[in-house]
Coordinates of C-alpha atoms in Angstrom, one line a residue:
X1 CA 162.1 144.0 133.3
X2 CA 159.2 145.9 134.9
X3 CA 155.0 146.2 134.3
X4 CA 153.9 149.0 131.8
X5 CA 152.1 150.7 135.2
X6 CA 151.3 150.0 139.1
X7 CA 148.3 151.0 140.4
X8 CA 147.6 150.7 144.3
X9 CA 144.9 149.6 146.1
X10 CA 143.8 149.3 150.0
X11 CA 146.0 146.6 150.5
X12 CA 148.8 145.6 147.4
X13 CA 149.6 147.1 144.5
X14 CA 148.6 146.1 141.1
X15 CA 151.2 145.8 138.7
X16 CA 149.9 145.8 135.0
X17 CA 151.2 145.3 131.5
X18 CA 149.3 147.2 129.4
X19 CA 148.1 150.9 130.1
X20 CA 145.5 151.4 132.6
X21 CA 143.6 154.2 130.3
X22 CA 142.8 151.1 127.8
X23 CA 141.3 149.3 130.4
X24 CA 137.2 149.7 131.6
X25 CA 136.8 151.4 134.7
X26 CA 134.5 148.1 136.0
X27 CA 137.7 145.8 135.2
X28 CA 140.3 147.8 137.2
X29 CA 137.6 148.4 140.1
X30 CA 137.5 144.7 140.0
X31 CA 141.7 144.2 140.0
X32 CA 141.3 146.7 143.2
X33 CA 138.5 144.6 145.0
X34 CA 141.3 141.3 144.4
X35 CA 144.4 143.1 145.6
X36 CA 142.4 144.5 149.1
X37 CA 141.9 140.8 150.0
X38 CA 143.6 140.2 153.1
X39 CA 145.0 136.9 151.8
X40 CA 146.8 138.5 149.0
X41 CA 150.8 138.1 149.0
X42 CA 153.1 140.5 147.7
X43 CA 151.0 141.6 144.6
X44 CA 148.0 141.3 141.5
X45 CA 149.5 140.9 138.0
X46 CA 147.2 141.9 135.5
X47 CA 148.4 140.5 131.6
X48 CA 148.2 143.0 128.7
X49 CA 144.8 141.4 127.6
X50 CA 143.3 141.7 131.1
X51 CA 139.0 142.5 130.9
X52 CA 136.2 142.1 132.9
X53 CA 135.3 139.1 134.4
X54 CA 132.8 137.4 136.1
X55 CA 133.5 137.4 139.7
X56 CA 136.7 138.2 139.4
X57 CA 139.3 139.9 136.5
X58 CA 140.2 137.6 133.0
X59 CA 143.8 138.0 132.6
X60 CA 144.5 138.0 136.3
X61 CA 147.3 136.3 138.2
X62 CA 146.8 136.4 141.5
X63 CA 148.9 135.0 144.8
X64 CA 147.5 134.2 148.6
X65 CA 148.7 132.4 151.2
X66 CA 146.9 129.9 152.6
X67 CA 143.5 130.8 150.9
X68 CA 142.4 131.0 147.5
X69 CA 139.5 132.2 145.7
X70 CA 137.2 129.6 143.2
X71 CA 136.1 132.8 141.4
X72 CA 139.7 134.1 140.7
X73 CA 139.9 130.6 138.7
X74 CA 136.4 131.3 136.9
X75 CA 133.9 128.5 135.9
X76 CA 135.1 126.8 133.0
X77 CA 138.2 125.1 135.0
X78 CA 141.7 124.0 133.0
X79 CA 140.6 125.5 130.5
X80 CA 143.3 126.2 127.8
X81 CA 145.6 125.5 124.6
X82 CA 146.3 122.5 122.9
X83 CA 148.5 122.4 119.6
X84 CA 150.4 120.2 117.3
X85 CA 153.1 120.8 114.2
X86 CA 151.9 117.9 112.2
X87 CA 154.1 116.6 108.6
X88 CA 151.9 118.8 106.5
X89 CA 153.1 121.6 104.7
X90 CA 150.7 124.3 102.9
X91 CA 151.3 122.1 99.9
X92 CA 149.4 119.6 100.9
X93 CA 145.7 121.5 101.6
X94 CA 143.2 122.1 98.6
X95 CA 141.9 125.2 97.9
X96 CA 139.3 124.5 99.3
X97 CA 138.8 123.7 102.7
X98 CA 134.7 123.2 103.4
X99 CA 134.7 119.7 103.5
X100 CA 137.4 119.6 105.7
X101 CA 135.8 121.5 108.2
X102 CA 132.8 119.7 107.6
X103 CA 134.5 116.4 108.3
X104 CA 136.0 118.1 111.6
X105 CA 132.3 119.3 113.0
X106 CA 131.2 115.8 112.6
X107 CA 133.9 114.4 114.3
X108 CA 134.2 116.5 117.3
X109 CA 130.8 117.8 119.0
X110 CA 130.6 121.8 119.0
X111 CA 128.5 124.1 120.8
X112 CA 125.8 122.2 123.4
X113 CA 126.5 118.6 121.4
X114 CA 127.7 115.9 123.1
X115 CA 128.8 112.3 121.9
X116 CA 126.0 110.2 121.6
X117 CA 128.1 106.9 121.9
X118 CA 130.9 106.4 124.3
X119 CA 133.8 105.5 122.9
X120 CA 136.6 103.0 123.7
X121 CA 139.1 105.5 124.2
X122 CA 137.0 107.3 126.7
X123 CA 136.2 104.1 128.8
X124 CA 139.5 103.2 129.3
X125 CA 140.2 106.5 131.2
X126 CA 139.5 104.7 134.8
X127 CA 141.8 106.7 137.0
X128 CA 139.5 109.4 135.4
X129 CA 135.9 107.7 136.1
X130 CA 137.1 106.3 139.7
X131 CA 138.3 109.8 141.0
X132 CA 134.8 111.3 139.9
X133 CA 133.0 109.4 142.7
X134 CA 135.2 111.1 145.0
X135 CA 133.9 115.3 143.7
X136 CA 131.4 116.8 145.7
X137 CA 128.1 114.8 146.4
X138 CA 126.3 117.4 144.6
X139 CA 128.1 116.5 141.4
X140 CA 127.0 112.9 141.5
X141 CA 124.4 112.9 138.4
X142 CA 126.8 114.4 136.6
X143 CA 128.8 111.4 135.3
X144 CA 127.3 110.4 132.3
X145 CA 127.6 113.9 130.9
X146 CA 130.9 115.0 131.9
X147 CA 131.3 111.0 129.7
X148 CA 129.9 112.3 126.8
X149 CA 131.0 115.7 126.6
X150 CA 134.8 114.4 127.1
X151 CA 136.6 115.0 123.5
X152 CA 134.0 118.2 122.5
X153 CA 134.5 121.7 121.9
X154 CA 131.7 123.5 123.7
X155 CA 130.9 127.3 122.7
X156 CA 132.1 130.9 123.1
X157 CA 135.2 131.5 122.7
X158 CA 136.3 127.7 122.0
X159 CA 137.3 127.0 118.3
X160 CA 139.4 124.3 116.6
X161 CA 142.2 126.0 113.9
X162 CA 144.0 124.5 111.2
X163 CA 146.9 126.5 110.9
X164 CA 150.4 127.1 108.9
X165 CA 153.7 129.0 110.3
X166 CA 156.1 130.8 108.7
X167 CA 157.7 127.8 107.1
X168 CA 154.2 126.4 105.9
X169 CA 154.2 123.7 108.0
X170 CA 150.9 122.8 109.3
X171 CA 149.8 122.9 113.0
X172 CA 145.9 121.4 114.7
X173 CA 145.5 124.0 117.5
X174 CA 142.0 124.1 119.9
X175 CA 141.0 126.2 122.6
X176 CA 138.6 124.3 124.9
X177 CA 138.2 123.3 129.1
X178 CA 136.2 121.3 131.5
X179 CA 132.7 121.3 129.9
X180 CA 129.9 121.8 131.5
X181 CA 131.3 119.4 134.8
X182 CA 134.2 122.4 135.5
X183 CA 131.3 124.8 135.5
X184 CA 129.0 122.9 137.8
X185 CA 132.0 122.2 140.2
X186 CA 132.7 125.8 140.4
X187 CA 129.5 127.0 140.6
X188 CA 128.7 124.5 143.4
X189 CA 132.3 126.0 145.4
X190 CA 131.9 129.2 144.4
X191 CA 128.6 128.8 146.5
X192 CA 129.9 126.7 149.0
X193 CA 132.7 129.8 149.7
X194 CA 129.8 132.5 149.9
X195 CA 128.3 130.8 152.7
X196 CA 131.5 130.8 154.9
X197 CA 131.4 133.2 157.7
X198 CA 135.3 134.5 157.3
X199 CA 134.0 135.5 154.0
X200 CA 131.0 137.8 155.5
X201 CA 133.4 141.2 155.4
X202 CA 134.7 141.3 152.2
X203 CA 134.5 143.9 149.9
X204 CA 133.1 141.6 147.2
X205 CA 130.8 138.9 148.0
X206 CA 132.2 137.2 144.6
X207 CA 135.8 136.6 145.5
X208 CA 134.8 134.7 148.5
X209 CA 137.7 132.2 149.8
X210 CA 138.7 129.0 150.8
X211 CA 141.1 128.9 154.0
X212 CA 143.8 126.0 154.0
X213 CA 143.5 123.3 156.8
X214 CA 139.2 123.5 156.6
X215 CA 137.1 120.4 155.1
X216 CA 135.9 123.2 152.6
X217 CA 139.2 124.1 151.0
X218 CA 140.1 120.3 151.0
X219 CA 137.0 119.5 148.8
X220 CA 138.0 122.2 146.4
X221 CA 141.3 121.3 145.8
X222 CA 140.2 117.6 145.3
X223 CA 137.3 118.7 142.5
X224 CA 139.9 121.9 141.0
X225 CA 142.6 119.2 140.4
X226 CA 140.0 116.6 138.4
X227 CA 138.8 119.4 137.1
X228 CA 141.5 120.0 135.6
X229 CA 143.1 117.1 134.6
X230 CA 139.6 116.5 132.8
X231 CA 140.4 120.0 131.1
X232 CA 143.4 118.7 129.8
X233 CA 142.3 115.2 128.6
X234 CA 139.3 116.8 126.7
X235 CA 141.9 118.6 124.6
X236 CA 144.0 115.6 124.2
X237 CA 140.9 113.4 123.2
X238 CA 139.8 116.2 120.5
X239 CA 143.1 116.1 118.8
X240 CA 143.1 112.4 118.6
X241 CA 139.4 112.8 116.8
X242 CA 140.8 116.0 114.9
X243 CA 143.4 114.3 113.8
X244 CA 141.1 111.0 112.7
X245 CA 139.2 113.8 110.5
X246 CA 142.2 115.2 108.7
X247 CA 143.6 111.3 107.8
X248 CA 140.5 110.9 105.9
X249 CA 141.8 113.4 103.8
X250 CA 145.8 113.4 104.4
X251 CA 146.3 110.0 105.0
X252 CA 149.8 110.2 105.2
X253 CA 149.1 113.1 108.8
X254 CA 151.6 112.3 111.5
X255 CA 152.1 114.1 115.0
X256 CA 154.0 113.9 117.6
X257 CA 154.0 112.3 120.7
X258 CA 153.1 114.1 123.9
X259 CA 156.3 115.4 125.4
X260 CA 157.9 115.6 128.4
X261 CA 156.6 117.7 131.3
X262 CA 157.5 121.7 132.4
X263 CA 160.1 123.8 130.3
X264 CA 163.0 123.0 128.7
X265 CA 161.6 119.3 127.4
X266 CA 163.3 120.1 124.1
X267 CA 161.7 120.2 120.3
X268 CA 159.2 117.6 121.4
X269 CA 157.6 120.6 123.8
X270 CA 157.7 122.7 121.1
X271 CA 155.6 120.7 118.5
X272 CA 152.8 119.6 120.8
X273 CA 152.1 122.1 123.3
X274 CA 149.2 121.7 126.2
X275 CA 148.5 124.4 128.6
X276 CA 145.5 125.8 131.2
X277 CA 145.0 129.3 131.7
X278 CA 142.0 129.2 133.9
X279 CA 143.9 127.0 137.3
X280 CA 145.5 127.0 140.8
X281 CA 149.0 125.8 141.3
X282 CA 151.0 125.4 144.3
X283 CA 154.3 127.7 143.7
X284 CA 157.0 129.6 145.6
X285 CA 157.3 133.3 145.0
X286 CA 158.9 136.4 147.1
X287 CA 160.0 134.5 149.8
X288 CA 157.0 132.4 150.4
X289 CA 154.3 128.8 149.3
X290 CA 151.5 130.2 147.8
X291 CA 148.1 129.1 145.8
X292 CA 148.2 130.9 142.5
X293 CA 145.1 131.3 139.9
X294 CA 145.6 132.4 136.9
X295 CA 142.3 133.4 135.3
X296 CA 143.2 134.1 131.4
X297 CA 146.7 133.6 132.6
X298 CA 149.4 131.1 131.5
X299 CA 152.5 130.0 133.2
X300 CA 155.1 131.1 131.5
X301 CA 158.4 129.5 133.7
X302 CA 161.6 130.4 131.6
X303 CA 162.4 127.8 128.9
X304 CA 158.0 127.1 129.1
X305 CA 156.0 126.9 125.8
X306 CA 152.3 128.3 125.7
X307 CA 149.8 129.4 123.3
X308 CA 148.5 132.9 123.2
X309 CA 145.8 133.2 120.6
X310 CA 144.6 136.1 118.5
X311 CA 140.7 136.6 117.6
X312 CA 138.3 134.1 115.3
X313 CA 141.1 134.0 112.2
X314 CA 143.6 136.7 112.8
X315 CA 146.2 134.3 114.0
X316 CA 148.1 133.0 117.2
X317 CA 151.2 132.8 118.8
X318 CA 153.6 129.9 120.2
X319 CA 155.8 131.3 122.5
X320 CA 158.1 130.6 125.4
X321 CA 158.2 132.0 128.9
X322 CA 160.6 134.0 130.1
X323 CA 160.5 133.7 133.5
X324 CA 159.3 137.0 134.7
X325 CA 159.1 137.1 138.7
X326 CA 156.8 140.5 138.7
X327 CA 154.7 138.8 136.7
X328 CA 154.7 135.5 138.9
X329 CA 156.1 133.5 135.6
X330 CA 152.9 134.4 133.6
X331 CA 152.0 135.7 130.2
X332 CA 148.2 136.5 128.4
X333 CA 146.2 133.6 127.5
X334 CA 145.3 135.6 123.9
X335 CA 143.5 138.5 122.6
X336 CA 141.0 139.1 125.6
X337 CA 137.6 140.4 124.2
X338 CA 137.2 144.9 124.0
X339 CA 133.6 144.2 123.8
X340 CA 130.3 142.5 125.2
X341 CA 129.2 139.8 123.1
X342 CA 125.7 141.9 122.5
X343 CA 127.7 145.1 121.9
X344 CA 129.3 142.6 119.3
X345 CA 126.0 141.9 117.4
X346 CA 125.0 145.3 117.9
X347 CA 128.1 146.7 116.1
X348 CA 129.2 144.4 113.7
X349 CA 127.2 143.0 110.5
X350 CA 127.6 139.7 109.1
X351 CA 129.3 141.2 106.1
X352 CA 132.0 142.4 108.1
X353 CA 132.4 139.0 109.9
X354 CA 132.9 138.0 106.4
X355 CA 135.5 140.6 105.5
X356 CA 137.2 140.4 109.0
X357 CA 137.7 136.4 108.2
X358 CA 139.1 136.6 104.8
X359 CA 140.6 133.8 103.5
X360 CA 139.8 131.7 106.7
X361 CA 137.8 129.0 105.9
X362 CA 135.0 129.3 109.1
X363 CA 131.5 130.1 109.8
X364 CA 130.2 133.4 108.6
X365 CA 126.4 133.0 109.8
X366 CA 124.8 135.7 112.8
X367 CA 125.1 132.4 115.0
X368 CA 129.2 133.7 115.6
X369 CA 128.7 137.0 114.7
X370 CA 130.1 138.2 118.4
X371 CA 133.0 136.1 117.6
X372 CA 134.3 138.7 115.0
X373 CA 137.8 140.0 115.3
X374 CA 136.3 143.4 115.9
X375 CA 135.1 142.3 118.9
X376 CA 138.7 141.6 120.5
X377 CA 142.1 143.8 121.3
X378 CA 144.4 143.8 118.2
X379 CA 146.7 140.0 119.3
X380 CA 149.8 142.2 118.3
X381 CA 149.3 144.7 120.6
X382 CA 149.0 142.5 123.7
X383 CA 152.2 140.5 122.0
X384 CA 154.0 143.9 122.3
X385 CA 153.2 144.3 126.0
X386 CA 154.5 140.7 126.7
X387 CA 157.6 141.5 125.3
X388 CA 159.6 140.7 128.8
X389 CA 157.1 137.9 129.6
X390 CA 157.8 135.7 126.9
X391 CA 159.8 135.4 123.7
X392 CA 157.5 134.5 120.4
X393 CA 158.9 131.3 118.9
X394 CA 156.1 130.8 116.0
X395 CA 153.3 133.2 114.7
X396 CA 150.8 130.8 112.8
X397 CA 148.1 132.0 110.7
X398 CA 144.8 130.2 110.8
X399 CA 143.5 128.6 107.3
X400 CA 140.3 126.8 108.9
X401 CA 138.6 128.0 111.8
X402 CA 135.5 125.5 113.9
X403 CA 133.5 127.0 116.1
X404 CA 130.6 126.4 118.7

């Protein structure tokens, strides 16, 4: 098993799965600024849908030893996958799906909406609520917001999909992270790093690092790991109310229950899958304990499901790791966008939005227009170069499709 291409750099080589050529010149500059930091071990893995980011590269994996960068996580923290095979079969949708989706936007909060009322099941998180007076004090006014926004979508790229697999069953799937709470810790860290004097030399001011054993990387750590965790629980709460939508309509719905954790938890795993692709995790790899982000990255440990998702409509991926060591255990967390979101309006019209999301039933106003599948690398393509990464268990095809 080995990368499509290796490209060097001042200080460790890149290794890439995809061809270098289809990548912008600003993204692989970017992959070359990461790989020269002096904290790097071994390696840079760059996934076959890997694109400029902000600060640092999307679909980056990147290794160091007792550092790590907050802008090689990006700002939207634990961000990720969530999806469930539910007892539905294709049989059991109308036609017609519009009130549906209607009933699923009222339920779950999209773009800058919040819930207006804090529910029960929110409350009841205390381990949740307790840790959060122990983030950053500059985070402190933040409580009652990161409250309200826990079980919503957000905007972008985030969407909720009803979807059906090969065998017609049907499966809830959402894309969605930390809120606006991730992106306030990591803009307060990113920040924080910046200011550090070890950080004064480096090429780029933007991958600015934490050094194990300070104060500094100690807060991080602390804020990345609620961060997370609130990441995860935002997805979990958003099924719950997905699933409260669709039982108006189905009410005989069932899913399952969550499964056990890390690979090879069985068929359980399988039908309700959970994973980031914007973290830090403590692992071992060539020889050595290391802090690896993955930034548009998922783990992909042999025997591991994840999610890769296609574009607004043009379908996903289940699949399951296989293990790859070049690759630090990772695979691409989905399409990964080919252009800007205002080269996206600029190009496309909202009759081909319309044409692009045939038979999906979704939003078609200007107000998503640079969510178009034109906008994003063709989902097959990037599943081709992750052929020795992971092995595809399920394609599903989306039938409804919320977004921000």
């Amino acid at each position: 098993m080995s990368p499509v291409a290796r490209l060097k750099s001042e200080r460790a080589p890149i290794l890439m799965w995809t061809r270098p050529e289809g990548v912008e010149s600003a993204a692989l500059d970017q992959l070359r600024a990461i790989a020269s930091l002096p904290y790097i071990h071994h390696h840079v893995a760059a996934m076959p849908d890997v694109h400029l980011g902000k600060g640092a590269t999307v679909g980056s994996v990147v290794a160091m030893r007792d550092a790590v960068s907050p802008a090689a996580v990006g700002v939207d923290i634990g961000c990720g996958m969530a999806a469930l095979r539910t007892n539905l079969t294709a049989s059991d949708l109308p036609d017609d799906l519009g009130e549906v989706r209607s009933a699923i936007e009222a339920a779950i909060p999209v773009g800058h909406r919040h819930h207006t009322t804090i529910s029960t099941r929110v409350r009841r998180q205390d381990d949740l609520w307790d840790a959060f007076s122990r983030l950053h004090p500059k985070a402190s006014g933040l409580l009652g917001r990161a409250m309200g926004q826990l079980g919503t979508l957000g905007s972008g790229n985030h969407f909720i999909e009803l979807c059906l697999d090969a065998d017609d069953a049907v499966w809830m799937m959402l894309h969605s992270g930390s809120r606006n709470i991730g992106k306030s810790l990591a803009d307060i860290h990113i920040g924080i790093a910046k200011g550090l004097t070890h950080n004064v030399g480096l090429p780029d001011r933007d991958l600015a690092v934490f050094l194990a054993g300070t104060p500094e990387m100690a807060t991080y750590r602390n804020d990345l790991r609620w961060a997370q965790d609130y990441a995860r629980r935002n997805r979990e709460t958003m099924l719950a109310l997905f699933a409260g939508a669709l039982r108006r309509f189905f009410p005989a719905l069932r899913v399952p229950c969550p499964p056990a954790e890390g690979p090879h938890a069985g068929d359980a795993a399988f039908a309700n899958v959970n994973c980031h692709h914007n973290y830090v995790a403590e692992e071992h790899h060539y020889g050595a304990d290391v802090l690896v982000t993955r930034k548009g990255a998922i783990s992909a440990r042999s025997g591991e499901y994840g999610i890769i998702p296609g574009s607004m409509g043009t379908g996903s991926f289940l699949v399951r790791g296989l293990g790859n060591q070049e690759a630090f255990e990772s695979a691409p967390h989905g399409a990964g966008r080919k252009m800007s979101r205002t080269k996206a309006r600029k190009t496309f019209t909202v009759d081909d939005l319309k044409a692009q999301t045939a038979g999906v039933e979704c939003r078609t106003d200007p107000g998503v227009l640079d969510e178009i599948p034109g906008a994003y690398k063709d989902i097959d393509e990037v599943i081709g170069y992750s052929g020795d990464l992971v092995e595809v268990v399920a394609r599903l095809r989306a039938v409804l499709c919320v977004k921000g």
